[in-house]
Short mmCIF file of C-alpha atoms in Angstrom, two decimals:
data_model
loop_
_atom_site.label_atom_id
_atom_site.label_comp_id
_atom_site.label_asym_id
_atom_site.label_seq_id
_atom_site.Cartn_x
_atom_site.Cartn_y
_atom_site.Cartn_z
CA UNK A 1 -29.63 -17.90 31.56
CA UNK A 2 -31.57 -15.69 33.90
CA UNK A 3 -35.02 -15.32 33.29
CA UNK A 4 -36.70 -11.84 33.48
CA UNK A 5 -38.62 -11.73 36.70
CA UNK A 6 -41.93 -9.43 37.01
CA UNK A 7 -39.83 -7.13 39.84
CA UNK A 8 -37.16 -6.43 37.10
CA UNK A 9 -40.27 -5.31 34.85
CA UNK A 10 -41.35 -2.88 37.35
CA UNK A 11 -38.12 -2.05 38.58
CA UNK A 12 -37.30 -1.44 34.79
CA UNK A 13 -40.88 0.71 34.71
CA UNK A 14 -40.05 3.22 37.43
CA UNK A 15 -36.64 3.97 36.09
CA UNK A 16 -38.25 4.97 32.84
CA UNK A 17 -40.97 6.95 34.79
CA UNK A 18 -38.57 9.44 37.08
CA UNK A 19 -36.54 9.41 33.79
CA UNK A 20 -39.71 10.73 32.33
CA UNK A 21 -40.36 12.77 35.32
CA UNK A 22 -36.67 14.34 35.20
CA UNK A 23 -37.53 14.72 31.52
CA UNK A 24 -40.44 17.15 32.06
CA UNK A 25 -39.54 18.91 34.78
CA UNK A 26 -35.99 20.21 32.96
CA UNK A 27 -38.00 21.10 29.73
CA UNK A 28 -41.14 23.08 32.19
CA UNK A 29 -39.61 24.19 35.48
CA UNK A 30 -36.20 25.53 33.67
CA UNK A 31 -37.82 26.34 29.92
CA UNK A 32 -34.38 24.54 28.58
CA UNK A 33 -34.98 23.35 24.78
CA UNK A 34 -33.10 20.12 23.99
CA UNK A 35 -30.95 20.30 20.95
CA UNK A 36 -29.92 16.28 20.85
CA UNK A 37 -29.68 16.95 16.84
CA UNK A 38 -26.38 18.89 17.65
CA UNK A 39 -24.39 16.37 19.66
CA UNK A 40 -23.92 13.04 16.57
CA UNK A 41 -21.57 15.79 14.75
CA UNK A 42 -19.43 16.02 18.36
CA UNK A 43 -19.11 12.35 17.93
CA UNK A 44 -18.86 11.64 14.09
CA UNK A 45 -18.42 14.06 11.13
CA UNK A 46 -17.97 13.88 7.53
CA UNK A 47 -15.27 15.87 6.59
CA UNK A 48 -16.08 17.61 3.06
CA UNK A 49 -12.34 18.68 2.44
CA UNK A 50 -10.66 15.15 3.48
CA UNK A 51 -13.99 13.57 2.16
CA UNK A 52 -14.17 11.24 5.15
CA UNK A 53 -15.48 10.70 8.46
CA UNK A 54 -13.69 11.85 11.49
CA UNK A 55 -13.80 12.20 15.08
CA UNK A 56 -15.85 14.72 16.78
CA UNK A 57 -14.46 16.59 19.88
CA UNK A 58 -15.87 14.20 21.92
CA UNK A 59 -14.83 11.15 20.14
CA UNK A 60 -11.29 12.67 20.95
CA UNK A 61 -11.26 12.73 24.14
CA UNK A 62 -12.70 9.23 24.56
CA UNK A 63 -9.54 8.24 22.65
CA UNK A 64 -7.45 10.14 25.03
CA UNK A 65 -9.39 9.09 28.12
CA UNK A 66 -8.74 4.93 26.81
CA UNK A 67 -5.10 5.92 26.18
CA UNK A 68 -4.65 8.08 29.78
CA UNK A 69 -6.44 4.94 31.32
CA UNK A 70 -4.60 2.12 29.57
CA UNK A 71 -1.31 3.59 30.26
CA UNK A 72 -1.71 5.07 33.89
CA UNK A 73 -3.15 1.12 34.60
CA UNK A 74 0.26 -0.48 33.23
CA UNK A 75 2.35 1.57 35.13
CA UNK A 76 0.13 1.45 38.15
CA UNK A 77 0.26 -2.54 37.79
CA UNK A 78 3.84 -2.67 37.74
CA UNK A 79 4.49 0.33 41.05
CA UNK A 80 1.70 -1.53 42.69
CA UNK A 81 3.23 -5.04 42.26
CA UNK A 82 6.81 -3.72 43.63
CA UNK A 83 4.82 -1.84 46.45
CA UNK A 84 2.60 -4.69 47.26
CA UNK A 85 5.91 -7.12 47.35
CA UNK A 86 7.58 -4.07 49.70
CA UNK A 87 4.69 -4.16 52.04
CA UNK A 88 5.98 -8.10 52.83
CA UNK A 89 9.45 -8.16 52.22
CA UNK A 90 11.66 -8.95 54.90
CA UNK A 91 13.57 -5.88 55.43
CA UNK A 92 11.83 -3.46 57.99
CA UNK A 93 13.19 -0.42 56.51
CA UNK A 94 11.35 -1.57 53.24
CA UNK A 95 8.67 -2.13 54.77
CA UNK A 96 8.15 1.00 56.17
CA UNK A 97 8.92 2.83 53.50
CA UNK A 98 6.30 0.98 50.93
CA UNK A 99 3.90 1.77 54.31
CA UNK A 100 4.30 5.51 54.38
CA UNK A 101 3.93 6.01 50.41
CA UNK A 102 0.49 3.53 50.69
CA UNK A 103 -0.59 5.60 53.46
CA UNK A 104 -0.07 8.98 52.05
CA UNK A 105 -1.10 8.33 49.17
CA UNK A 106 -4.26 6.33 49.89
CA UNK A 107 -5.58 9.16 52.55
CA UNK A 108 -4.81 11.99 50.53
CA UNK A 109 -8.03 13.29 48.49
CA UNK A 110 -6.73 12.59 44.45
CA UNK A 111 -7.36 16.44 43.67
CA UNK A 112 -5.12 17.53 45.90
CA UNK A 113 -2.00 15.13 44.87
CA UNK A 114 -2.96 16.21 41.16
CA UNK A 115 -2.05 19.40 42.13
CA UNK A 116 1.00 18.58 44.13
CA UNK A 117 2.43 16.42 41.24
CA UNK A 118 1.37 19.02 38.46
CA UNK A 119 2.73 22.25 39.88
CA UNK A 120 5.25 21.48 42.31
CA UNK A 121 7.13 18.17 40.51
CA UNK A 122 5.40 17.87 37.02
CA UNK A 123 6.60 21.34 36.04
CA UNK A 124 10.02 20.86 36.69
CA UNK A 125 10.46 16.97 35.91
CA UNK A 126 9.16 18.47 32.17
CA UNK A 127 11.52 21.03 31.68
CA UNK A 128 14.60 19.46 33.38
CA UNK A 129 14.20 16.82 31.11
CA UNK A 130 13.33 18.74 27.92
CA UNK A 131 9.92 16.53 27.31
CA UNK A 132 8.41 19.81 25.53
CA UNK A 133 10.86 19.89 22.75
CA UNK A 134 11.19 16.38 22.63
CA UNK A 135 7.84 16.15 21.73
CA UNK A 136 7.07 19.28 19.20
CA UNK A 137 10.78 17.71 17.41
CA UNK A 138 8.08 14.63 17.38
CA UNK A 139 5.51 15.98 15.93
CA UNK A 140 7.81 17.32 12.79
CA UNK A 141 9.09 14.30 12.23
CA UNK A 142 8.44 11.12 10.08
CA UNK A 143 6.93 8.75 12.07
CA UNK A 144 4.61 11.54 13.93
CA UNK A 145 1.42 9.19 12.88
CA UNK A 146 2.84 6.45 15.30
CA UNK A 147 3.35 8.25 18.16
CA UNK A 148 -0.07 9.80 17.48
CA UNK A 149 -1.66 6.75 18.04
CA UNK A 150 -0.87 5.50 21.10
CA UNK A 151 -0.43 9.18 22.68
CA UNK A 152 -2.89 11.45 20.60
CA UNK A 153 -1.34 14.78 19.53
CA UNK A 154 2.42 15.21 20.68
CA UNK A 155 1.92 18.97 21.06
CA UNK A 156 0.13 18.21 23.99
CA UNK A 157 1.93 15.28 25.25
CA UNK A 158 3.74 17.44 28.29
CA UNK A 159 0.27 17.61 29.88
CA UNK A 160 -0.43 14.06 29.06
CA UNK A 161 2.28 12.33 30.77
CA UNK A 162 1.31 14.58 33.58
CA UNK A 163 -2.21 12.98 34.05
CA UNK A 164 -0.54 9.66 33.30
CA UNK A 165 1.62 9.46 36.09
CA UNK A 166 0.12 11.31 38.49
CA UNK A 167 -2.96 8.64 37.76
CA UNK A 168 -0.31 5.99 38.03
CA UNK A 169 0.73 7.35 41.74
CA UNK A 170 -2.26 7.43 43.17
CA UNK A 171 -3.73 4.00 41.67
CA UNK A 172 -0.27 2.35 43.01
CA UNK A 173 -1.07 2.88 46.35
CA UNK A 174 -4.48 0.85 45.71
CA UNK A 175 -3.16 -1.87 43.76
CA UNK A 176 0.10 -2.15 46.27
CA UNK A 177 -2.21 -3.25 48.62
CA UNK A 178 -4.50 -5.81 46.54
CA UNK A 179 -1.06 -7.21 45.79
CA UNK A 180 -0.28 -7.02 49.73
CA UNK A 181 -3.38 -8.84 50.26
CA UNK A 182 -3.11 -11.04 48.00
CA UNK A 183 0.15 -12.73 49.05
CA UNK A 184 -0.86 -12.63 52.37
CA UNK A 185 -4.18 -14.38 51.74
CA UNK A 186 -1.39 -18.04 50.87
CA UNK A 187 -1.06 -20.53 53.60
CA UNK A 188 1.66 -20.10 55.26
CA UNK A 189 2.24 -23.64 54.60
CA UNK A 190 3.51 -22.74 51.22
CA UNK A 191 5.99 -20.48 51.85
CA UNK A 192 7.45 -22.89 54.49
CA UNK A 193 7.56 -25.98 52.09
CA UNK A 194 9.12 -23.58 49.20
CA UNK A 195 11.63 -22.43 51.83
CA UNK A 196 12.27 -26.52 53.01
CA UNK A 197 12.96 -26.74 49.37
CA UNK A 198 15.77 -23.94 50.01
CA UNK A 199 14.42 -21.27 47.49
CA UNK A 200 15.26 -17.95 47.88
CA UNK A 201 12.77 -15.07 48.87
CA UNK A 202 12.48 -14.12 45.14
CA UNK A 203 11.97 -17.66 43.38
CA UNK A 204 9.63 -17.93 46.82
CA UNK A 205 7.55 -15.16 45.52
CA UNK A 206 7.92 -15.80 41.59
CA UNK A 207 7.08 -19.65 41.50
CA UNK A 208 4.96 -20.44 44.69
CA UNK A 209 3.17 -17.06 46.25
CA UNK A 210 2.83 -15.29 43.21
CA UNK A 211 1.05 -17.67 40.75
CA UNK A 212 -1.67 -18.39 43.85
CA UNK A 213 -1.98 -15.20 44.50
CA UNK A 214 -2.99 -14.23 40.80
CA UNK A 215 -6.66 -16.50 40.94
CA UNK A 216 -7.78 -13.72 44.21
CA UNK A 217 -6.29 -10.80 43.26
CA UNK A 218 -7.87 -10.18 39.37
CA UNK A 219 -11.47 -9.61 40.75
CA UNK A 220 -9.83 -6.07 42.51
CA UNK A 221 -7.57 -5.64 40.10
CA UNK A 222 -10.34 -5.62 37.25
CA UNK A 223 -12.32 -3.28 39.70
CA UNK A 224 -9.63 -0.59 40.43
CA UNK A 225 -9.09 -1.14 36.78
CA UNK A 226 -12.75 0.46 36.18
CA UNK A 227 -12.27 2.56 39.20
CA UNK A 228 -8.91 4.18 37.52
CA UNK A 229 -11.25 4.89 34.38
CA UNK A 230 -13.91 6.81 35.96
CA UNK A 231 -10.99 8.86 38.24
CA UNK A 232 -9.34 9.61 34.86
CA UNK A 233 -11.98 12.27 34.90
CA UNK A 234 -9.78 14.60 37.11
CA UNK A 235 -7.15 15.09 34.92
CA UNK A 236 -9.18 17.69 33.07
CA UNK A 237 -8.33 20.01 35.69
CA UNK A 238 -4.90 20.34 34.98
CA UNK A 239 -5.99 20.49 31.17
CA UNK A 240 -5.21 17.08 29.23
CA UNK A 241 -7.78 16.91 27.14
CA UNK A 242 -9.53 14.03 27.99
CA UNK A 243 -13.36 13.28 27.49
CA UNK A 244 -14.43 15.54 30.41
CA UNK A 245 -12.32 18.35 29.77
CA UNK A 246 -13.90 18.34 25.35
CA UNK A 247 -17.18 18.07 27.22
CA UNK A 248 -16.80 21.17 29.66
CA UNK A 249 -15.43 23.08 25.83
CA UNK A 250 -19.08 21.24 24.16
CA UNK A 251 -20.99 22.99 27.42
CA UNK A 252 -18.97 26.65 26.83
CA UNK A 253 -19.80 26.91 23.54
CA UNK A 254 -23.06 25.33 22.96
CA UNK A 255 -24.67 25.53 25.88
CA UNK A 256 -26.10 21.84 25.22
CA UNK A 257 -25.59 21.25 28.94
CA UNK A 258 -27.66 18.27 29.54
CA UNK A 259 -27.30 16.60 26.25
CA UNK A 260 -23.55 17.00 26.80
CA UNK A 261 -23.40 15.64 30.25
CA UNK A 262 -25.85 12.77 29.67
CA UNK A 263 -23.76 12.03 26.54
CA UNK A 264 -20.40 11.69 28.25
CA UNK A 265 -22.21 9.94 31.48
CA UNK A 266 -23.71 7.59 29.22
CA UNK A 267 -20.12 6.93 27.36
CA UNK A 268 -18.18 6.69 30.04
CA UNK A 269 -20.84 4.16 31.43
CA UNK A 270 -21.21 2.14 28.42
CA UNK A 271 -16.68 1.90 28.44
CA UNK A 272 -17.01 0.76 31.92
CA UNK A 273 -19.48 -1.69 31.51
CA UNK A 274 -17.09 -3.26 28.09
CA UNK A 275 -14.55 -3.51 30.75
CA UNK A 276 -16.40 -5.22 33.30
CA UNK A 277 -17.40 -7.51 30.34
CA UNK A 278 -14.12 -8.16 29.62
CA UNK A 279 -12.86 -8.81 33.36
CA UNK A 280 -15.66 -11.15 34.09
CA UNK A 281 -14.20 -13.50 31.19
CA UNK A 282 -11.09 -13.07 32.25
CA UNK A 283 -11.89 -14.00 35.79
CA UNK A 284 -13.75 -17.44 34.39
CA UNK A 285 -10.51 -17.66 32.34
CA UNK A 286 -8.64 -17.67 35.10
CA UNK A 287 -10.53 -20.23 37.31
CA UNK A 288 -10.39 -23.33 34.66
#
């Protein structure tokens, strides 16, 4: 392990001092008073009438931020992976097509595809397909606490599936070409001994380029991974009611503006850094 130099010691000093700095000049220059007693209930409450702890506003929309993020990043993984094998099939027209989606989608700014998905396709895909009343006939029913659990309150699962796939889109076109890469990156040796052998372009990809591919592809995988977290912050805009959009409510009706903000920054930081945790074993996993 490591040992703690004396340059992380400073280093570690003068982030404490601006913090300090920041501190003082927010509580003189602007006259704000910090309220931090106010933000553990936002988090954590006893309820008196169900006489047990709950979760806070915030706490909520961590939940649905983890659930937005684990969701969008399956379904990204598996558009990505049939983009990425696209991008090197043999068929031009394939090709081409995986290249135009990649591109649009990759040079596009992700608030303005939000938009595009929520009102112009979102809207409509919702209603043709009846999702709304699927969902409140949901919500009535039996087994309400399951589907509660993995998607959070169904009267607002319309909105969610929105911010879901519209997550999923966008990531796609980043993973597509980490998968692209990634194939690429194998000798082309390899592909020409499999297809000596006589195996087709799909037991090719499944048994020889695919399994190599997997040891260089994680590391950006488990990155966009983290990446897809922190974006997840944009579906507040088109109101899912994730842990940005409970903080903005916190902010309106508090006014706890700093202690809000620093609360969520800090959250969202300390879920990112879990994750990186939890990549970085995987990767060692993956090297033995």
């Amino acid at each position: 392990m490591r040992k703690i130099h004396w340059l992380d010691w400073m280093i570690l000093a003068l982030l404490l001092l601006f913090a300090g700095y920041v501190w003082t000049r927010i509580e003189g220059t602007l006259n704000y008073k910090w309220r931090w007693e106010i933000i553990p209930q936002y988090l954590l409450h006893y309820d008196q009438d169900q006489g047990r702890w709950t979760a806070g506003i915030l706490m909520e929309g961590l939940l649905n931020t983890i659930r937005i993020s684990v969701l969008a990043s399956i379904l990204a993984l598996v558009l990505g992976t049939i983009l990425g094998l696209a991008r090197c099939a043999q068929n031009l027209a394939v090709r081409m097509l995986a290249r135009t989606y990649l591109e649009l989608l990759r040079n596009i700014p992700s608030i303005v595809v939000i938009f595009i998905f929520y009102f112009f396709l979102s809207e409509q895909l919702i209603a043709a397909f009846n999702i709304d009343g699927w969902a409140r006939d949901i919500a009535r029913g039996e087994n309400a606490w399951l589907w509660q659990v993995f998607f959070g309150d169904m009267r607002r699962f319309p909105s969610l599936v929105s911010g879901i796939l519209v997550l999923a889109l966008f990531e796609s076109a980043f993973v597509g070409e980490i998968i692209r890469a990634g194939i690429q990156s194998i000798p082309r040796g390899q592909r020409e001994a499999a297809q000596s052998l006589g195996l087709p372009w799909r037991d090719e990809m499944r048994f020889v380029v695919l399994p190599q591919a997997m040891h260089k592809i994680v590391p950006p995988l488990a990155n966009q991974s983290i990446t897809l977290v922190k974006n997840s912050a944009i579906v507040s805009l088109i109101s899912v009611h994730d842990l940005t959009y409970r903080t903005l409510a916190l902010v309106s009706s508090t006014r706890a503006i700093f202690e809000a903000w620093i609360t969520t920054a800090l959250i969202y930081g300390g879920l990112c850094f879990l994750l990186s945790l939890l990549f970085r074993r995987l990767e060692k996993g993956s090297d033995r």
